[in-house]
PDB file of C-alpha atoms in Angstrom:
ATOM      1  CA  MET A 729      -0.334   0.106   0.090  1.00 66.00           C
ATOM      2  CA  PRO A 730       1.285   3.359  -0.792  1.00 75.00           C
ATOM      3  CA  VAL A 731       2.792   5.791   2.224  1.00 73.00           C
ATOM      4  CA  ASP A 732      -0.246   8.357   1.028  1.00 89.00           C
ATOM      5  CA  LEU A 733      -3.057   5.848   0.944  1.00 90.00           C
ATOM      6  CA  TRP A 734      -1.809   4.256   3.727  1.00 90.00           C
ATOM      7  CA  ARG A 735      -1.721   7.719   5.804  1.00 90.00           C
ATOM      8  CA  TYR A 736      -5.248   8.297   4.634  1.00 91.00           C
ATOM      9  CA  VAL A 737      -6.714   4.980   5.661  1.00 93.00           C
ATOM     10  CA  SER A 738      -4.924   4.659   8.835  1.00 92.00           C
ATOM     11  CA  GLY A 739      -6.367   9.002   9.454  1.00 90.00           C
ATOM     12  CA  LEU A 740      -9.655   7.584   8.692  1.00 92.00           C
ATOM     13  CA  ALA A 741      -9.638   4.797  11.170  1.00 94.00           C
ATOM     14  CA  LEU A 742      -8.199   6.985  14.168  1.00 92.00           C
ATOM     15  CA  ALA A 743     -10.948   9.337  13.324  1.00 89.00           C
ATOM     16  CA  LEU A 744     -13.553   6.835  13.540  1.00 92.00           C
ATOM     17  CA  LEU A 745     -12.339   5.311  16.782  1.00 94.00           C
ATOM     18  CA  ALA A 746     -12.298   8.790  18.082  1.00 88.00           C
ATOM     19  CA  VAL A 747     -15.477   9.322  17.408  1.00 84.00           C
ATOM     20  CA  ILE A 748     -16.400   6.061  19.330  1.00 90.00           C
ATOM     21  CA  CYS A 749     -14.485   6.788  22.071  1.00 87.00           C
ATOM     22  CA  TRP A 750     -15.675  10.670  22.760  1.00 80.00           C
ATOM     23  CA  THR A 751     -19.472   8.860  22.063  1.00 82.00           C
ATOM     24  CA  TRP A 752     -18.782   6.713  24.952  1.00 87.00           C
ATOM     25  CA  TYR A 753     -16.938   8.355  27.549  1.00 84.00           C
ATOM     26  CA  PRO A 754     -19.804  11.038  27.907  1.00 81.00           C
ATOM     27  CA  LEU A 755     -22.478   8.499  28.450  1.00 83.00           C
ATOM     28  CA  ARG A 756     -20.657   5.781  30.395  1.00 88.00           C
ATOM     29  CA  ASN A 757     -18.957   8.389  32.875  1.00 86.00           C
ATOM     30  CA  ALA A 758     -22.471   9.473  33.584  1.00 86.00           C
ATOM     31  CA  ARG A 759     -23.525   6.089  34.198  1.00 87.00           C
ATOM     32  CA  TRP A 760     -20.978   5.492  36.202  1.00 88.00           C
ATOM     33  CA  LEU A 761     -21.558   8.700  38.328  1.00 87.00           C
ATOM     34  CA  ARG A 762     -25.281   8.312  38.734  1.00 86.00           C
ATOM     35  CA  GLU A 763     -24.666   4.864  39.784  1.00 88.00           C
ATOM     36  CA  HIS A 764     -22.672   5.543  42.681  1.00 87.00           C
ATOM     37  CA  PRO A 765     -24.128   8.977  44.205  1.00 86.00           C
ATOM     38  CA  GLN A 766     -22.134   8.107  47.427  1.00 88.00           C
ATOM     39  CA  LEU A 767     -18.772   8.852  45.168  1.00 85.00           C
ATOM     40  CA  ARG A 768     -17.929  12.608  45.242  1.00 88.00           C
ATOM     41  CA  PRO A 769     -17.170  14.229  41.574  1.00 87.00           C
ATOM     42  CA  ALA A 770     -14.121  15.259  42.925  1.00 88.00           C
ATOM     43  CA  THR A 771     -12.962  11.588  44.313  1.00 90.00           C
ATOM     44  CA  TRP A 772     -13.542  10.518  40.736  1.00 88.00           C
ATOM     45  CA  ALA A 773     -11.817  13.438  38.927  1.00 88.00           C
ATOM     46  CA  THR A 774      -8.918  12.386  41.103  1.00 90.00           C
ATOM     47  CA  ALA A 775      -8.834   8.599  40.389  1.00 89.00           C
ATOM     48  CA  MET A 776      -9.132   9.250  36.597  1.00 86.00           C
ATOM     49  CA  GLY A 777      -6.255  11.378  36.873  1.00 86.00           C
ATOM     50  CA  VAL A 778      -3.800   9.041  39.197  1.00 89.00           C
ATOM     51  CA  ALA A 779      -4.962   6.555  36.547  1.00 90.00           C
ATOM     52  CA  THR A 780      -3.678   7.947  33.427  1.00 88.00           C
ATOM     53  CA  LEU A 781      -0.447   9.836  34.768  1.00 88.00           C
ATOM     54  CA  PRO A 782       1.514   6.733  34.331  1.00 91.00           C
ATOM     55  CA  LEU A 783       0.130   6.268  31.094  1.00 92.00           C
ATOM     56  CA  SER A 784       0.946   9.939  30.065  1.00 90.00           C
ATOM     57  CA  LEU A 785       4.376   9.023  31.751  1.00 91.00           C
ATOM     58  CA  VAL A 786       5.130   6.536  29.331  1.00 95.00           C
ATOM     59  CA  GLY A 787       3.663   9.067  26.214  1.00 93.00           C
ATOM     60  CA  TYR A 788       6.597  11.722  27.365  1.00 92.00           C
ATOM     61  CA  LEU A 789       8.929   8.667  27.354  1.00 93.00           C
ATOM     62  CA  LEU A 790       8.120   7.646  24.540  1.00 95.00           C
ATOM     63  CA  VAL A 791       8.573  11.256  23.047  1.00 92.00           C
ATOM     64  CA  CYS A 792      11.677  11.589  24.746  1.00 91.00           C
ATOM     65  CA  GLY A 793      12.817   8.751  22.849  1.00 93.00           C
ATOM     66  CA  GLN A 794      11.960   9.729  19.403  1.00 92.00           C
ATOM     67  CA  LEU A 795      13.486  13.459  20.006  1.00 90.00           C
ATOM     68  CA  ALA A 796      16.720  11.668  21.266  1.00 91.00           C
ATOM     69  CA  LEU A 797      16.663   9.995  17.703  1.00 92.00           C
ATOM     70  CA  THR A 798      15.541  12.477  15.570  1.00 93.00           C
ATOM     71  CA  GLN A 799      16.480  15.552  16.989  1.00 91.00           C
ATOM     72  CA  PRO A 800      19.871  15.008  19.134  1.00 89.00           C
ATOM     73  CA  GLU A 801      20.440  18.486  19.621  1.00 90.00           C
ATOM     74  CA  PHE A 802      17.491  18.869  21.904  1.00 87.00           C
ATOM     75  CA  ALA A 803      17.606  19.644  25.490  1.00 89.00           C
ATOM     76  CA  LEU A 804      16.154  16.862  27.007  1.00 86.00           C
ATOM     77  CA  PRO A 805      14.389  15.745  29.110  1.00 87.00           C
ATOM     78  CA  PHE A 806      12.497  19.443  29.661  1.00 89.00           C
ATOM     79  CA  GLY A 807      13.910  21.187  26.636  1.00 86.00           C
ATOM     80  CA  PRO A 808      15.786  24.558  26.485  1.00 89.00           C
ATOM     81  CA  ARG A 809      13.886  26.303  29.470  1.00 91.00           C
ATOM     82  CA  PRO A 810      13.149  23.509  31.789  1.00 91.00           C
ATOM     83  CA  TRP A 811      11.157  25.647  34.500  1.00 94.00           C
ATOM     84  CA  VAL A 812       8.795  27.100  32.079  1.00 94.00           C
ATOM     85  CA  PHE A 813       8.317  23.537  30.513  1.00 92.00           C
ATOM     86  CA  VAL A 814       7.585  21.918  33.873  1.00 93.00           C
ATOM     87  CA  SER A 815       5.653  25.320  35.037  1.00 94.00           C
ATOM     88  CA  LEU A 816       3.090  24.490  32.000  1.00 92.00           C
ATOM     89  CA  MET A 817       3.041  21.094  32.800  1.00 90.00           C
ATOM     90  CA  ILE A 818       1.871  21.582  36.005  1.00 91.00           C
ATOM     91  CA  ALA A 819      -0.568  24.391  35.446  1.00 92.00           C
ATOM     92  CA  LEU A 820      -2.024  22.208  32.361  1.00 88.00           C
ATOM     93  CA  GLY A 821      -2.707  18.853  34.770  1.00 87.00           C
ATOM     94  CA  LEU A 822      -4.145  20.951  37.419  1.00 88.00           C
ATOM     95  CA  PHE A 823      -6.338  23.271  35.470  1.00 87.00           C
ATOM     96  CA  CYS A 824      -7.158  21.477  32.441  1.00 83.00           C
ATOM     97  CA  SER A 825      -7.173  18.167  33.451  1.00 85.00           C
ATOM     98  CA  TRP A 826      -8.066  17.895  37.000  1.00 88.00           C
ATOM     99  CA  ILE A 827     -10.220  20.932  36.985  1.00 90.00           C
ATOM    100  CA  GLY A 828     -11.485  20.307  33.797  1.00 86.00           C
ATOM    101  CA  THR A 829     -12.565  16.894  34.458  1.00 87.00           C
ATOM    102  CA  LEU A 830     -14.047  17.691  37.722  1.00 90.00           C
ATOM    103  CA  CYS A 831     -16.495  19.960  36.206  1.00 90.00           C
ATOM    104  CA  TRP A 832     -17.614  17.480  33.645  1.00 86.00           C
ATOM    105  CA  ASN A 833     -18.195  15.275  36.715  1.00 88.00           C
ATOM    106  CA  GLU A 834     -20.243  17.267  38.366  1.00 88.00           C
ATOM    107  CA  ALA A 835     -22.548  18.677  35.440  1.00 87.00           C
ATOM    108  CA  SER A 836     -22.327  14.454  34.513  1.00 85.00           C
ATOM    109  CA  GLN A 837     -24.231  13.745  37.946  1.00 85.00           C
ATOM    110  CA  ARG A 838     -26.566  17.279  37.777  1.00 85.00           C
ATOM    111  CA  LEU A 839     -27.557  16.790  34.109  1.00 83.00           C
ATOM    112  CA  PRO A 840     -29.433  14.888  31.513  1.00 81.00           C
ATOM    113  CA  THR A 841     -27.160  11.967  29.704  1.00 79.00           C
ATOM    114  CA  VAL A 842     -29.227  13.498  26.427  1.00 77.00           C
ATOM    115  CA  LEU A 843     -27.565  17.066  27.109  1.00 78.00           C
ATOM    116  CA  VAL A 844     -23.802  16.183  28.370  1.00 79.00           C
ATOM    117  CA  GLY A 845     -23.368  13.944  25.628  1.00 76.00           C
ATOM    118  CA  PRO A 846     -23.242  16.355  23.091  1.00 80.00           C
ATOM    119  CA  LEU A 847     -21.762  19.412  25.501  1.00 80.00           C
ATOM    120  CA  ILE A 848     -18.137  16.994  24.760  1.00 79.00           C
ATOM    121  CA  VAL A 849     -18.238  18.725  21.627  1.00 84.00           C
ATOM    122  CA  PHE A 850     -16.896  22.020  22.994  1.00 84.00           C
ATOM    123  CA  GLU A 851     -13.906  20.339  24.459  1.00 82.00           C
ATOM    124  CA  ILE A 852     -13.348  19.975  20.658  1.00 85.00           C
ATOM    125  CA  LEU A 853     -14.201  23.272  19.873  1.00 90.00           C
ATOM    126  CA  ALA A 854     -11.642  24.559  22.242  1.00 87.00           C
ATOM    127  CA  GLY A 855      -8.802  22.786  21.187  1.00 87.00           C
ATOM    128  CA  LEU A 856      -9.695  24.285  17.312  1.00 92.00           C
ATOM    129  CA  ALA A 857      -9.788  27.223  19.450  1.00 93.00           C
ATOM    130  CA  TYR A 858      -6.650  27.230  21.273  1.00 90.00           C
ATOM    131  CA  THR A 859      -4.904  25.775  17.706  1.00 92.00           C
ATOM    132  CA  PHE A 860      -5.796  29.056  15.556  1.00 95.00           C
ATOM    133  CA  MET A 861      -4.937  31.452  18.486  1.00 94.00           C
ATOM    134  CA  LEU A 862      -1.245  29.792  18.511  1.00 92.00           C
ATOM    135  CA  ARG A 863      -1.076  29.818  15.064  1.00 94.00           C
ATOM    136  CA  GLN A 864      -2.188  33.506  15.115  1.00 96.00           C
ATOM    137  CA  SER A 865      -4.868  32.539  12.291  1.00 96.00           C
ATOM    138  CA  TRP A 866      -8.045  31.749  11.155  1.00 96.00           C
ATOM    139  CA  PRO A 867      -9.239  28.432  10.434  1.00 95.00           C
ATOM    140  CA  PRO A 868      -9.888  27.932   6.857  1.00 96.00           C
ATOM    141  CA  LEU A 869     -13.634  28.126   5.564  1.00 96.00           C
ATOM    142  CA  LEU A 870     -13.733  24.050   5.345  1.00 95.00           C
ATOM    143  CA  THR A 871     -12.860  23.782   9.017  1.00 95.00           C
ATOM    144  CA  CYS A 872     -15.424  27.084   9.760  1.00 96.00           C
ATOM    145  CA  ALA A 873     -18.395  25.025   7.974  1.00 96.00           C
ATOM    146  CA  GLY A 874     -17.377  22.180  10.564  1.00 93.00           C
ATOM    147  CA  ILE A 875     -17.234  24.193  13.490  1.00 94.00           C
ATOM    148  CA  ALA A 876     -20.967  25.304  12.307  1.00 95.00           C
ATOM    149  CA  CYS A 877     -22.041  21.894  11.798  1.00 93.00           C
ATOM    150  CA  LEU A 878     -20.773  21.270  15.112  1.00 89.00           C
ATOM    151  CA  MET A 879     -22.468  23.958  17.071  1.00 91.00           C
ATOM    152  CA  ILE A 880     -25.937  23.466  14.848  1.00 93.00           C
ATOM    153  CA  GLY A 881     -25.742  19.464  16.061  1.00 88.00           C
ATOM    154  CA  VAL A 882     -25.480  20.139  19.807  1.00 85.00           C
ATOM    155  CA  ILE A 883     -28.144  23.293  19.395  1.00 88.00           C
ATOM    156  CA  TYR A 884     -30.067  20.938  18.040  1.00 86.00           C
ATOM    157  CA  ALA A 885     -29.605  18.075  20.348  1.00 80.00           C
ATOM    158  CA  MET A 886     -30.121  20.459  23.059  1.00 79.00           C
ATOM    159  CA  ARG A 887     -33.683  21.213  22.030  1.00 81.00           C
ATOM    160  CA  ILE A 888     -34.498  17.471  22.426  1.00 74.00           C
ATOM    161  CA  ARG A 889     -36.459  16.626  25.434  1.00 72.00           C
ATOM    162  CA  PRO A 890     -36.448  13.244  26.464  1.00 67.00           C
ATOM    163  CA  GLU A 891     -39.743  11.607  27.495  1.00 73.00           C
ATOM    164  CA  PRO A 892     -39.948  10.267  31.103  1.00 70.00           C
ATOM    165  CA  VAL A 893     -40.914   6.901  30.593  1.00 71.00           C
ATOM    166  CA  VAL A 894     -43.912   5.983  33.179  1.00 74.00           C
ATOM    167  CA  VAL A 895     -43.267   2.500  34.900  1.00 72.00           C
ATOM    168  CA  SER A 896     -47.345   1.259  36.367  1.00 73.00           C
ATOM    169  CA  VAL A 897     -46.338  -0.355  39.698  1.00 73.00           C
ATOM    170  CA  ASP A 898     -48.820  -3.647  39.817  1.00 71.00           C
ATOM    171  CA  SER A 899     -50.193  -3.565  43.445  1.00 60.00           C
ATOM    172  CA  LYS A 900     -50.483  -7.425  43.007  1.00 58.00           C
ATOM    173  CA  ALA A 901     -46.959  -8.322  44.712  1.00 52.00           C
TER     174      ALA A 901
END
């Protein structure tokens, strides 16, 4: 298989996997939090952080290994400005990951799943906003069209109100 075709097919497969993961996560997380009301969302957010930290460290070591092989002049392990790197990683870990997960878990316990699920799209939109701010450019027209489709989809989904399920209790027990 030619390299370009392989990149395209693997990219499609990874995009599909991402959609599956981002569909599954908010639904399963909301269900789990509702099934365990005795646990505080802060406890669950901390547990997720503790569980994912080793994976992050493995990923970091892999990136360091790749940099050592491809760019030996790069100052490992923390780059040319280690205090800036470490400070930013701590800030991202606390403010973006932990507090973001804490807020998401609070919302998952308080809102119906039909509302929580579509709201995960805003994480993607925030990532796009950060990317284009970092690049100091506006998104291309096709990206703007995709953003508009995401927003319209979320607004449409938020308008749908699930009908409550009424279960009759049989008095003959």
